[in-house]
Amino acid sequence: MSTITVTFPDNTTAELPSGTASGKALQSRIAAAPGTPGSLIAARVDGRLTDLTTPLTADCRIEGVGFDSPEGRDVFRHSSSHILAEAVADLFPGAKFAIGPAIEEGFYYDFDVEKPFTPEDLERIEKRMAEIIKANTPFVRSEMARDEALSSFRGKGELYKAELIEAIHDPTVSIYRQGGFTDLCRGPHITSTGKIKAFKLLSVAGAYWRGDEKNRMLQRIYGTSFPDKAALETYLHRIEEAKKRDHRKIGKELDLFSFADEVGPGLVLWHPKGALLRYIVEEFERREHLARGYQMVFGPRILREELWRRSGHYDNYRENMYFTEIDEQRYGIKPMNCLSHMMIYKSHRRSYRDLPLRYFELGTVNRHEKSGVLHGLTRVREFTQDDAHIICTPEQLQGEIAGVLGFIKDVMGLFGFAFTLELSTRPEKSIGSDADWDLATGALREALAGGGFAFAINEGDGAFYGPKIDIKLQDAIGRSWQCATVQCDFTLPERFDLTYIAADGQPKRPVMIHRVVLGSIERFIAVLIEHFAGAFPFWLAPVQVAVLTITSAQDQYGREVAARLRAAGHRVEEDLRNEKIGYKIREAQLQKVPFMAILGAREQAEGRVAVRRREQGDVGTLSLEEFIGLLNEQGGQRTVTVA
Ligand SMILES: [Zn+2]
Ligand SMILES: [Zn+2]
């Protein structure tokens, strides 16, 4: 029997009989694989993800893939979806099968069934899945001629699978079988069903075949799975917590914002308290940007279509844009703020002495998102970005990026978010010279290193027009949210012929940085709501103090107290309703107001207020002056800049 040379990640090698399964090869070098052999999920052979049962037939490099990697989790969860499908096949004869991919934190499978699944159905399916897992049946891969597979699935009435095969142009397709269930699948899969140590079906929802509402509505069952029970428990606890913090629910409870069918999907109505919260965030941003040498600008919401053609948006982004026509002239409604900023730059002749220029705009943009992906404030069709464009010389690039990173770090720290950074480098399809890419990527890298930031590299994941840094913040329950980005751009300065006169008197091309710190204000407020579970810190709370009167005899005193607090710069709401004080307190507590000032006959007589704090409850009575002093200590206006 011939032997092959298998190379492990630590560059050690082994001579193994040809045909050795990849999993077996990895087990011979446990130390070289992540985790123990039991936790191996798949193998990467010469860069390609494969089953642990795949025979190795040539010299190769091999690496173990465990649950600790995104690919490993995907294989694990996707295998779980096959088990779900097998259970549905067993329990619902006549069900037809569409697709069952892994998703961010679990998996789903789409089924065509006569009537929607009920919660009782999900319980039965879970029970059947547990049996399938207990039986520990192997996943077996086989190949079939495409046409044979097509007629086989058609013959079984599996029209969705047949449609999927029709789109495949390879002569053969792969099939995976576990127990009595066979599925068209590229793989790879776990070795056997018993590897799934913990799983849970989470929900069921209608979903159109291929996401197209002209197609038939299928039933999508969502679930998740883990290699151990503790991890599942932690996850379930977290989604429970996430449900409680859902910004759509809290937004309604705190009366921050709403959506209305009559207005249109994905279009936010900001109610007074939500608008105030937004104002506080935006004011904070304006001050911070001015303090860091940015200049505020504004551009129009609609710009001529020709300009969008010139920028490349018309060719590359048109389907996400809205257009309108005025006086027989076509206009594009802006999905981005860059163009006006460049036109402002071009309104003067610029010298190297003018640079860098940092144009900041709280720019409202419209982007057409499919109705299926709209979600509360996080995915909307109109939103405002804290957008800035820095136009600088190539020599200034690194310093400018360092400034942006420092800015982001300060702001994240102020809101209490930890964050991670990723540098995305040149993709295969890209424009610009090697020198430009090297300069920009080098500048991003140096700025990251110089700022002492740890960062991951996404090789080849940059935009086609330049490399970028993505910043993901972590909220109170450990979820990541993409907010800030810093992006270098070579194309737009070229397309808009931006120039500056260099020290040698020659016109030169500046570099442009697109950057946002919070990103979409709508989305960031959603993150704030969920992070704080609606209990905003004092400086962000739209209502900082609720003034509550015990009887109507204190109404006048209540108004006076509220006026004094407002005059001291605090945001106050009076509750002079003829309701029991216990009821008013409970309501203010539910509204998560940081301070309550409770006024009865004694407080009025003594010119004092009984103070309750959101976290501590009753903290005794204070004179009005003392109370204002206490509020002032909370810091009404936050700033991270050094004065
Ligand atoms: Zn599969
Ligand atoms: Zn831009």
XYZ file of C-alpha atoms and ligand atoms in Angstrom:
645
model
C 0.000 0.000 0.000
C 1.348 3.425 -0.884
C 2.019 6.025 1.782
C 1.438 9.757 1.785
C 3.069 12.593 3.709
C 0.673 14.546 5.877
C 1.856 17.906 7.243
C 0.315 19.314 10.427
C -0.057 22.986 11.413
C 3.132 22.862 13.515
C 4.955 21.656 10.356
C 5.558 18.186 11.758
C 4.802 15.423 9.273
C 3.627 11.844 9.321
C 3.865 9.068 6.741
C 0.453 7.440 6.627
C -1.131 4.796 4.422
C -2.956 6.378 1.502
C -6.677 6.362 2.231
C -6.286 7.180 5.934
C -9.316 9.182 7.079
C -8.539 12.819 7.839
C -9.903 12.437 11.387
C -7.620 9.498 12.003
C -4.639 11.421 10.693
C -5.456 14.270 13.069
C -5.850 11.934 16.018
C -2.328 10.723 15.411
C -1.248 14.283 16.214
C -3.634 15.388 18.914
C -1.277 18.117 19.971
C -1.415 19.675 16.528
C -5.212 19.833 16.488
C -7.306 22.226 18.527
C -8.979 20.456 21.423
C -9.249 16.762 22.017
C -10.164 14.347 19.226
C -13.693 14.113 20.646
C -14.223 17.791 19.958
C -12.933 17.664 16.395
C -15.731 18.549 14.038
C -14.158 18.606 10.609
C -10.776 18.835 8.927
C -9.184 21.364 6.664
C -7.147 19.596 4.004
C -5.043 21.892 1.832
C -7.336 24.709 2.851
C -10.558 22.847 2.013
C -13.062 21.973 4.693
C -13.799 18.220 4.643
C -15.421 15.473 6.689
C -13.301 13.686 9.280
C -14.074 10.520 7.335
C -12.667 11.826 4.038
C -9.818 9.551 2.930
C -6.494 11.275 2.318
C -5.085 10.040 -0.968
C -2.239 12.452 -1.668
C 0.394 14.443 0.215
C -1.376 17.277 1.989
C -1.481 19.773 4.799
C -4.110 19.056 7.389
C -5.622 20.966 10.264
C -8.356 20.092 12.760
C -11.499 22.216 12.931
C -13.266 22.408 16.279
C -16.316 24.124 17.718
C -14.070 27.018 18.701
C -13.898 28.164 15.068
C -16.759 29.695 13.049
C -16.408 26.982 10.385
C -16.525 24.261 13.035
C -19.644 25.735 14.571
C -21.250 25.971 11.120
C -20.574 22.307 10.341
C -21.914 21.337 13.772
C -25.086 23.433 13.480
C -25.690 22.537 9.864
C -25.439 18.838 10.811
C -28.027 19.560 13.487
C -30.354 20.870 10.773
C -30.116 17.481 8.996
C -31.189 15.818 12.245
C -34.096 18.239 12.491
C -35.055 17.372 8.919
C -34.863 13.655 9.664
C -37.169 14.109 12.645
C -39.653 16.076 10.532
C -39.468 13.407 7.815
C -40.309 10.763 10.417
C -43.168 12.666 12.037
C -44.723 14.532 9.113
C -44.993 12.235 6.116
C -45.489 14.331 3.017
C -43.351 17.222 4.267
C -41.102 18.587 1.563
C -37.608 19.821 2.265
C -36.026 23.078 1.141
C -32.773 24.244 2.748
C -31.202 23.926 6.190
C -28.154 26.143 6.683
C -26.198 27.098 9.775
C -26.715 30.685 10.834
C -24.901 33.031 13.229
C -25.862 31.231 16.448
C -27.682 28.138 15.321
C -29.446 26.705 12.309
C -32.783 26.481 10.579
C -34.552 24.239 8.119
C -37.347 25.262 5.752
C -40.177 22.787 5.249
C -43.175 22.771 2.986
C -45.927 21.333 5.176
C -49.706 21.529 4.997
C -50.181 23.523 8.170
C -47.816 25.585 10.287
C -45.957 23.812 13.088
C -47.373 24.356 16.581
C -45.339 24.576 19.808
C -46.527 21.018 20.523
C -45.144 19.948 17.139
C -41.767 21.437 18.065
C -41.766 19.415 21.294
C -42.475 16.214 19.381
C -39.763 17.047 16.876
C -37.279 17.714 19.693
C -38.097 14.343 21.222
C -37.547 12.586 17.927
C -34.265 14.472 17.419
C -33.094 13.298 20.840
C -33.750 9.709 19.767
C -31.858 10.181 16.514
C -28.929 11.671 18.442
C -29.009 8.862 20.992
C -28.859 6.288 18.158
C -25.578 7.935 17.122
C -25.990 7.070 13.447
C -23.118 8.039 11.149
C -23.356 10.711 8.455
C -22.436 8.967 5.218
C -21.365 10.884 2.147
C -21.868 9.597 -1.365
C -21.764 11.018 -4.850
C -24.397 10.757 -7.498
C -24.532 11.792 -11.127
C -26.314 15.126 -11.273
C -29.037 13.930 -13.644
C -29.620 10.808 -11.623
C -29.960 12.886 -8.452
C -32.325 15.220 -10.264
C -34.679 12.447 -11.310
C -34.371 10.752 -7.921
C -35.413 13.853 -5.969
C -38.086 14.669 -8.544
C -39.367 11.128 -8.284
C -39.756 11.569 -4.529
C -41.632 14.809 -5.111
C -38.765 16.842 -3.607
C -39.279 19.769 -5.940
C -37.207 22.208 -3.908
C -34.218 19.870 -3.968
C -34.758 19.332 -7.690
C -34.729 23.087 -8.225
C -31.471 23.331 -6.252
C -29.887 20.593 -8.355
C -30.984 22.348 -11.551
C -28.800 25.265 -10.526
C -25.761 22.985 -10.111
C -23.687 22.504 -13.242
C -21.191 19.945 -11.934
C -21.570 16.427 -13.389
C -21.903 14.955 -9.883
C -23.547 16.115 -6.681
C -22.951 14.913 -3.150
C -25.560 13.316 -0.949
C -25.448 12.822 2.813
C -27.407 10.150 4.583
C -27.925 9.586 8.271
C -30.309 6.838 9.374
C -33.156 6.792 6.894
C -32.780 10.396 5.817
C -31.001 11.486 2.673
C -30.259 15.070 1.750
C -28.617 16.849 -1.116
C -25.646 18.567 0.477
C -22.180 19.826 -0.194
C -21.124 19.007 3.384
C -19.023 18.566 5.368
C -20.736 17.041 8.379
C -19.952 15.708 11.817
C -19.142 12.003 11.861
C -22.308 10.879 13.651
C -25.487 12.253 15.193
C -24.289 11.515 18.743
C -21.803 14.387 18.554
C -24.686 16.797 19.227
C -24.684 16.843 23.033
C -27.156 19.665 23.533
C -29.723 21.280 21.253
C -32.952 23.262 21.382
C -35.572 24.257 18.854
C -36.244 27.937 19.385
C -39.013 29.143 17.130
C -40.919 28.697 13.924
C -41.708 31.349 11.350
C -43.051 31.611 7.834
C -40.395 32.136 5.162
C -40.831 32.369 1.418
C -38.919 29.922 -0.738
C -35.768 31.748 -1.869
C -36.911 34.782 0.127
C -39.265 35.787 -2.684
C -42.814 36.670 -1.710
C -44.061 35.441 -5.083
C -43.034 31.951 -4.009
C -44.715 29.571 -1.644
C -44.563 30.279 2.091
C -42.546 27.613 3.892
C -42.277 26.877 7.597
C -38.868 27.670 9.020
C -37.846 26.005 12.265
C -34.975 27.693 14.089
C -32.759 25.893 16.560
C -29.333 25.868 18.070
C -26.915 23.208 19.265
C -23.737 22.876 21.309
C -21.173 20.221 22.166
C -22.120 20.472 25.872
C -25.171 21.270 27.988
C -23.602 24.126 29.957
C -22.900 26.101 26.776
C -26.514 25.660 25.676
C -27.768 26.837 29.077
C -25.558 29.927 28.890
C -26.830 30.652 25.417
C -30.496 30.193 26.344
C -30.025 32.469 29.323
C -28.517 35.073 27.036
C -31.360 34.996 24.513
C -33.837 35.218 27.386
C -31.951 38.300 28.564
C -31.842 39.637 24.993
C -35.637 39.274 24.726
C -36.081 41.317 27.894
C -33.759 43.947 26.477
C -35.247 43.995 22.982
C -35.164 47.660 21.988
C -38.475 47.350 20.147
C -40.175 46.271 23.371
C -38.387 48.814 25.594
C -38.867 51.507 22.952
C -42.605 51.016 23.284
C -42.567 50.815 27.099
C -40.532 54.000 27.421
C -42.450 55.652 24.554
C -39.279 56.418 22.589
C -40.271 55.664 18.983
C -42.713 53.813 16.783
C -43.346 52.680 13.230
C -46.616 53.013 11.346
C -47.872 51.163 8.294
C -49.333 54.398 6.975
C -45.861 55.967 7.051
C -44.027 53.033 5.536
C -41.812 50.169 6.658
C -38.416 50.968 8.128
C -39.242 54.642 8.698
C -38.892 55.749 12.307
C -41.241 58.082 14.175
C -39.273 59.555 17.074
C -41.535 60.365 20.025
C -40.556 63.213 22.384
C -38.429 61.103 24.758
C -36.750 59.210 21.921
C -36.097 62.437 20.053
C -34.589 63.891 23.221
C -32.326 60.854 23.640
C -31.267 61.265 20.038
C -30.667 64.975 20.562
C -28.429 64.227 23.583
C -26.360 61.743 21.568
C -26.123 64.103 18.590
C -25.164 67.091 20.747
C -22.458 65.006 22.351
C -21.195 64.128 18.884
C -21.154 67.699 17.644
C -19.125 68.873 20.634
C -16.674 65.985 20.347
C -16.141 66.511 16.645
C -15.607 70.253 16.987
C -13.125 69.632 19.804
C -11.160 67.314 17.533
C -10.779 69.740 14.672
C -13.674 68.586 12.520
C -15.773 71.147 10.676
C -19.527 70.745 10.427
C -21.048 70.723 6.965
C -24.429 69.888 5.479
C -25.269 68.613 2.034
C -28.665 68.195 0.356
C -30.707 65.009 0.594
C -31.103 64.794 -3.175
C -28.332 65.209 -5.713
C -28.427 64.963 -9.489
C -28.311 61.512 -10.960
C -25.236 62.449 -13.040
C -23.272 62.883 -9.827
C -24.199 59.368 -8.692
C -23.102 58.069 -12.076
C -19.770 59.790 -11.640
C -19.250 58.387 -8.152
C -20.005 54.850 -9.302
C -22.996 54.515 -6.999
C -25.340 54.398 -9.974
C -23.542 51.379 -11.384
C -22.779 49.594 -8.142
C -25.424 50.632 -5.654
C -28.447 51.685 -7.706
C -30.801 48.971 -6.428
C -30.374 50.304 -2.883
C -31.149 53.887 -3.875
C -34.308 55.931 -4.281
C -34.682 58.267 -7.226
C -36.972 61.160 -7.944
C -37.581 63.589 -10.781
C -37.961 67.351 -10.618
C -38.262 69.650 -13.663
C -37.393 66.744 -15.953
C -34.152 66.312 -14.064
C -33.417 62.977 -12.374
C -32.138 63.053 -8.789
C -30.816 60.339 -6.500
C -31.713 60.462 -2.805
C -28.418 60.080 -1.012
C -27.526 56.693 0.489
C -24.174 58.180 1.603
C -22.857 61.611 2.437
C -19.531 61.542 0.602
C -20.493 63.413 -2.558
C -21.522 66.710 -0.974
C -18.373 66.675 1.109
C -16.253 66.300 -2.003
C -18.160 69.083 -3.740
C -17.452 71.336 -0.743
C -13.775 70.421 -1.016
C -13.852 71.275 -4.710
C -15.472 74.660 -4.100
C -12.001 76.114 -3.460
C -8.499 75.637 -4.717
C -6.766 73.692 -1.937
C -3.162 73.819 -0.860
C -1.246 71.310 1.240
C -1.417 73.937 3.993
C -5.236 73.527 4.124
C -4.985 69.805 4.800
C -6.151 67.782 6.545
C -9.773 68.818 6.152
C -12.225 66.939 8.318
C -15.833 67.400 7.258
C -18.433 66.126 9.692
C -22.126 65.740 9.046
C -24.935 64.106 10.950
C -26.058 62.992 7.539
C -29.452 61.443 6.976
C -29.429 58.798 4.266
C -31.982 56.523 2.627
C -31.184 52.999 1.622
C -33.580 50.502 0.231
C -33.440 47.477 2.521
C -35.620 44.490 1.662
C -38.714 44.475 3.866
C -37.750 41.041 5.212
C -34.551 42.337 6.833
C -36.024 45.456 8.456
C -35.702 45.160 12.209
C -36.640 47.841 14.742
C -34.057 50.625 14.734
C -31.215 48.341 13.694
C -32.272 47.928 10.043
C -34.264 50.852 8.704
C -34.725 52.618 5.378
C -33.818 56.081 6.613
C -31.120 56.745 9.167
C -28.583 59.311 10.230
C -24.870 58.601 10.304
C -22.231 60.430 12.302
C -20.311 60.598 9.090
C -17.053 62.350 8.384
C -14.679 62.493 5.463
C -11.087 63.359 6.084
C -9.244 64.593 3.044
C -5.496 64.643 3.588
C -2.107 64.177 1.983
C -0.711 60.636 1.784
C 1.846 61.633 4.430
C -0.919 62.634 6.835
C -2.890 59.425 6.413
C -1.445 57.457 9.313
C -1.751 60.305 11.795
C -5.352 60.925 10.766
C -6.256 57.260 11.175
C -4.573 57.227 14.577
C -6.696 60.245 15.521
C -9.885 58.474 14.450
C -8.969 55.323 16.388
C -8.251 57.367 19.513
C -11.601 59.115 19.059
C -13.426 55.798 18.780
C -11.625 54.418 21.832
C -12.594 57.454 23.934
C -16.228 57.316 22.868
C -16.571 53.565 23.409
C -15.010 53.967 26.841
C -17.445 56.710 27.757
C -20.455 54.571 26.860
C -18.844 51.621 28.634
C -18.362 49.361 25.630
C -15.439 46.997 25.139
C -14.609 46.595 21.443
C -12.587 44.565 18.971
C -10.937 45.696 15.739
C -10.506 44.002 12.394
C -8.320 45.125 9.526
C -9.630 44.116 6.101
C -7.077 44.043 3.304
C -7.155 44.131 -0.486
C -9.702 41.853 -2.142
C -9.061 40.076 -5.421
C -11.343 42.409 -7.332
C -10.060 45.853 -6.564
C -8.958 49.076 -8.145
C -5.990 51.307 -7.375
C -2.254 50.774 -7.662
C -0.214 48.429 -5.503
C 1.552 51.490 -4.111
C -1.765 53.038 -3.020
C -2.910 49.824 -1.359
C 0.419 49.352 0.391
C 0.386 52.920 1.635
C -3.178 52.774 2.946
C -2.956 49.282 4.435
C 0.369 50.180 6.017
C -1.108 53.367 7.468
C -4.064 51.492 8.980
C -1.770 48.811 10.368
C 0.731 51.278 11.815
C -2.027 53.364 13.381
C -3.454 50.241 15.018
C -0.068 49.116 16.286
C 0.903 52.624 17.372
C -2.297 52.970 19.395
C -1.594 49.665 21.122
C -4.758 48.098 19.650
C -5.024 44.334 19.278
C -6.626 43.515 15.935
C -7.564 40.604 13.721
C -6.851 40.614 9.990
C -9.512 39.748 7.434
C -7.340 38.963 4.467
C -8.949 40.128 1.217
C -12.080 41.479 2.903
C -11.577 45.184 2.167
C -13.840 47.181 -0.136
C -12.852 47.157 -3.792
C -11.738 50.791 -3.439
C -9.599 50.523 -0.289
C -8.731 48.755 2.970
C -10.702 49.371 6.163
C -10.887 48.848 9.897
C -14.161 47.601 11.374
C -14.830 48.094 15.054
C -17.289 45.838 16.855
C -18.478 46.784 20.293
C -19.579 44.299 22.961
C -22.734 45.009 24.897
C -23.668 44.103 28.477
C -24.688 40.564 27.544
C -21.711 39.824 25.337
C -23.201 40.470 21.913
C -21.126 42.146 19.204
C -22.409 45.072 17.190
C -20.709 46.569 14.175
C -20.705 50.355 14.597
C -17.543 52.274 13.759
C -15.573 51.896 10.527
C -12.527 53.623 9.132
C -12.109 53.246 5.403
C -9.467 54.485 2.977
C -10.648 55.412 -0.506
C -8.640 55.900 -3.694
C -11.473 55.990 -6.197
C -13.590 58.930 -5.202
C -10.728 61.466 -5.112
C -9.864 60.176 -8.592
C -13.406 60.186 -9.976
C -14.047 63.673 -8.618
C -10.607 64.891 -9.563
C -9.810 66.209 -6.088
C -6.456 67.949 -5.972
C -4.297 70.060 -3.743
C -1.247 72.093 -4.564
C 1.755 70.402 -2.976
C 4.770 72.209 -1.500
C 6.527 71.925 -4.884
C 3.702 73.842 -6.551
C 2.394 70.776 -8.387
C -1.209 69.534 -8.147
C -1.464 66.248 -6.269
C -4.206 63.794 -5.426
C -5.333 63.766 -1.774
C -6.465 60.620 0.062
C -9.942 60.332 1.501
C -10.958 58.555 4.691
C -14.608 57.702 5.243
C -15.314 57.113 8.897
C -18.174 56.784 11.340
C -17.787 56.519 15.109
C -21.256 55.485 16.249
C -22.382 54.538 12.739
C -26.124 54.844 12.308
C -27.568 56.889 15.173
C -30.757 54.809 14.978
C -28.843 51.592 15.297
C -26.572 52.947 18.011
C -29.586 54.022 20.055
C -30.997 50.519 19.653
C -27.705 49.189 21.010
C -27.797 51.684 23.910
C -31.351 50.683 24.777
C -30.443 46.988 24.823
C -27.102 47.527 26.562
C -28.659 49.516 29.411
C -31.983 47.637 29.249
C -33.588 51.084 29.065
C -32.034 52.226 32.373
C -29.889 54.949 30.814
C -27.123 56.561 32.812
C -28.049 59.976 34.147
C -26.416 61.953 31.352
C -28.346 60.056 28.650
C -31.703 59.652 30.381
C -34.354 61.655 28.500
C -36.094 62.203 31.826
C -33.593 62.574 34.662
C -36.003 63.505 37.433
C -39.682 62.703 37.957
C -41.417 65.153 40.295
C -44.276 63.346 42.038
C -46.849 65.019 44.257
C -48.639 63.108 46.998
C -51.848 65.178 46.858
C -53.065 68.025 44.685
C -52.251 70.392 47.572
C -48.608 70.135 46.428
C -49.282 70.949 42.756
C -47.964 74.477 43.013
C -44.877 73.353 44.944
C -44.391 70.578 42.366
C -44.370 73.091 39.534
C -41.908 75.287 41.399
C -39.541 72.402 42.099
C -39.691 71.273 38.470
C -38.982 74.814 37.275
C -35.982 75.120 39.612
C -34.556 71.793 38.427
C -35.054 72.752 34.780
C -33.380 76.073 35.398
C -30.412 74.135 36.815
C -30.186 72.309 33.476
C -31.879 69.008 34.291
C -34.548 67.173 32.344
C -37.691 66.920 34.428
C -41.135 65.441 34.117
C -43.934 66.417 36.491
C -46.508 63.877 37.565
C -49.286 65.915 39.186
C -51.997 63.395 38.372
C -54.598 62.591 40.947
C -53.233 59.075 41.517
C -51.942 57.262 44.586
C -48.258 58.042 45.215
C -47.400 54.310 45.207
C -48.795 54.073 41.702
C -46.864 57.114 40.515
C -43.611 55.777 42.007
C -44.119 52.395 40.381
C -44.707 54.036 37.037
C -41.612 56.254 37.293
C -39.658 53.142 38.276
C -40.944 51.322 35.180
C -39.967 54.353 33.122
C -36.455 53.837 34.587
C -36.133 57.479 35.604
C -32.856 57.888 37.580
C -34.286 60.231 40.272
C -37.702 60.812 41.800
C -38.530 63.878 43.880
C -41.563 63.084 46.028
C -43.437 66.011 47.473
C -45.894 65.812 50.379
C -47.209 68.380 52.850
C -44.086 68.133 55.041
C -41.639 68.516 52.164
C -43.612 71.527 50.980
C -43.648 73.111 54.461
C -39.877 72.621 54.839
C -38.878 73.397 51.260
C -37.436 69.905 50.904
C -37.844 66.905 48.576
C -37.978 63.203 49.430
C -35.540 61.565 47.016
C -35.728 58.097 45.489
C -33.020 56.756 43.236
C -33.612 54.162 40.524
C -31.056 51.722 41.912
C -31.117 52.431 45.668
C -34.753 53.380 46.288
C -35.507 55.839 49.099
C -32.429 57.910 50.060
C -34.090 60.364 52.482
C -35.087 64.001 52.193
C -32.880 66.814 51.000
C -33.292 70.545 50.751
C -33.953 71.619 47.186
C -30.432 73.120 47.040
C -28.871 69.874 48.243
C -30.896 67.928 45.699
C -29.761 70.180 42.847
C -26.180 69.734 44.120
C -26.630 65.947 44.001
C -27.980 66.130 40.443
C -25.124 68.381 39.355
C -22.661 65.808 40.673
C -24.112 63.219 38.274
C -22.673 65.134 35.304
C -25.410 66.274 32.984
C -23.223 66.742 29.951
C -20.596 64.186 29.134
C -17.471 64.845 27.256
C -14.362 62.806 26.658
C -12.201 65.615 25.392
C -9.504 67.149 27.491
C -10.463 70.785 27.986
Zn -25.692 19.149 4.905
Zn -18.290 58.319 2.688
